[in-house]
């Protein structure tokens, strides 16, 4: 053991020296690099030959360094050639995406048996990187018990947690919060193409599980080449064909009998006026489901050494029944979900210096179902009501990438692609003669016989079946090595469109909601809705609201960026990364007029360093400071910049007809709108505050990674994130009109809401009665706000045992705090998906008592995962996570008199009239989950056949991730749903599988 250590250290030193010639490891890349040190540089070259037929011969410089960068992922043979003669070879060299793999030829190791095997067991400390990221390989994905989507894989990374709002991506996967950010502030890539949902930024499509070669998860500090994220980045790199043929298939089954029942939901704060089944609110325990997944793949050469392909397909079907709450118009749904996913890749080595890659992928989710009536008292299915909606979400992407190795020092690449995401929703049994009605449990029991009833209209709003989003992405990058400098520059342009978006109320263009208020207290002082007590049929507080809704439009946006970056190897131990990015954003309304034009330079510096303390790659200290801009999603073009119509008119009623509709109506309000949505398209010059700044965040990281003996690596890292600027909508137009009057302007109408930078002074453009555009400045104190605040800091520690042929394990712990007065683009406590137009900042009253821990604050996170090869045939694996709960939220009407000055009902941070900042009510419980797996590969099948079994959530924990936050339905009236669990852990289930890989 001791005699081998000096050789080991010399090999580690060679790893460091190789870094001197290594080019940059870029975020969201699809390639890796091979670099190293040669003892005698005279007459030496290095030949890199891949299983994909690609061959590159690079020179060794005077210091003995060489580097072959931007290589497609795969397995390579590396040969040292001296004066045209091959003198040494390293085989089966695997690459890791975005990193440099050391292959050095040093005299001390060249003639010793077993050294290369020993070296392969070294913990890999990449001294060429300054970012914070995790990489999961296809081999690890096959061994670990994981749900089969990109977001679930990403949750293995430190500081990444499932969002508490229950937000889902285009294909139904639960989205993540990175480092305290909102779930809409992440970026998703497939083979270098940005596949993020452009409308709200909520997730993206992902590859079939078996087609993933490697997945990168960036939690901070990434290159200036990439932006449009202030949360995290998920980058999937798909498999590719080689000169060897590979094919295989897999069948997975999640049986219904092995799935635990979900916990029922009950009323928690009294009962509604007309309860259906006592205190039962939703019979989740009656739900049933089972899942079957079939997948296959094939890859190989079309022309040896020249043209290769890889194809993979996967189809997942989930069937079952779900039981909605007692007030839902679709009480019992027998459903079927189909999730087809496929992936294809074509690689063409035009020459050894020019390669072309074409990628195509699709990930969709299609739903069908049948709706039945349901007896909540006997828990029995009733008569068929009709068909559920047919929906199709997710979509298709294709991209083409060219890479040219012009010289050993000059590499160029260009990428172009397109993506379409469908949002098809066709009502299954829509009857246009019926009017939708909800809130049935609040009907006056004197008029319904004590049993609430409605009709068979299950469709509340209608959408255009052809609605979708589309994007195009164009990149061009140049990398040039000049001595100790690796200089990169390029452009990153994206155009996105939301087509035929929005909705309108079904039936006659409106729907009804029943309510119950205190008859002596005004329903909304802000909207001018009085108490019901003085109105005919209102003495007991019963009322009904008619909602008129319509919002249909197509909008687009353009996002452009340029960057330059220098990776400077200062000396043998110090690497500096110096980058600068400039973003420009432009958004257009339905008429094609720009309402956001951020063309001025938005400089985003990225500065990082890596210090190899001992000079042998056994101890790295690194740091990073950077600014990250986030473009405005398409969503505001549909409301704040659109002609959205959403009004509510209040009535008392004297009867209920056979369809559950109110009769004997007496109006006691005009049509009112909390957000002033009256269907008027605003002048694009007035939509945003003057000199609107983009959302951006500053991030600072300092950490170290160190080897521990011969088989371990450990490290620690400190991170701070500060949100400097945000964009949201401001809807308190009365203040703008008052300030305009004080300035001598005659303004009587304004927009519904204005996009502005919260927490600072803003100048609003309005149109006076003469048609002139006038500027109305308001200071932050005049707006009534505190300064914008979202700060996140964390301390992370980890210990890892790399796979040594026997076992792999990693444990990491993160202590963190995310605090301030905003979560960011979303409100997960309210499950609001209106990115950048949430309730936050709409008026000053809604922002009182908001300072505290944010909705994505989890103080403690402990993760442990790994696998153990018990025998050549048997492997066991585990994935454990322990996460402390987020703050509880209690919302209600404003102040001790339960008023409504901001026109937002019971959405203020008051609980029973008492100020209630986040966390005052305590914390949600810890989220604990243990997943176990085992794999059996019988010896008679030569390891090609495998049987797997996994148990998820072994102890069947069903802790709440989010609770219903509203404590009052109307002023002074307790909400019987307050405190209900609205997002829970998925109950325990089992997955069985069999696969064959050749």
JSON list of C-alpha atoms in Angstrom, two decimals, residues 19 124 376 403 629 749 764:
[
{"chain": "A", "resi": 19, "resn": "UNK", "atom": "CA", "xyz": [-5.56, 21.05, -16.60]},
{"chain": "A", "resi": 124, "resn": "UNK", "atom": "CA", "xyz": [-12.28, 12.73, -9.27]},
{"chain": "A", "resi": 376, "resn": "UNK", "atom": "CA", "xyz": [-69.79, 10.50, -0.61]},
{"chain": "A", "resi": 403, "resn": "UNK", "atom": "CA", "xyz": [-18.72, 21.43, -34.64]},
{"chain": "A", "resi": 629, "resn": "UNK", "atom": "CA", "xyz": [-30.56, 37.86, -15.69]},
{"chain": "A", "resi": 749, "resn": "UNK", "atom": "CA", "xyz": [-58.83, 55.79, -16.59]},
{"chain": "A", "resi": 764, "resn": "UNK", "atom": "CA", "xyz": [-45.72, 55.13, -14.90]}
]
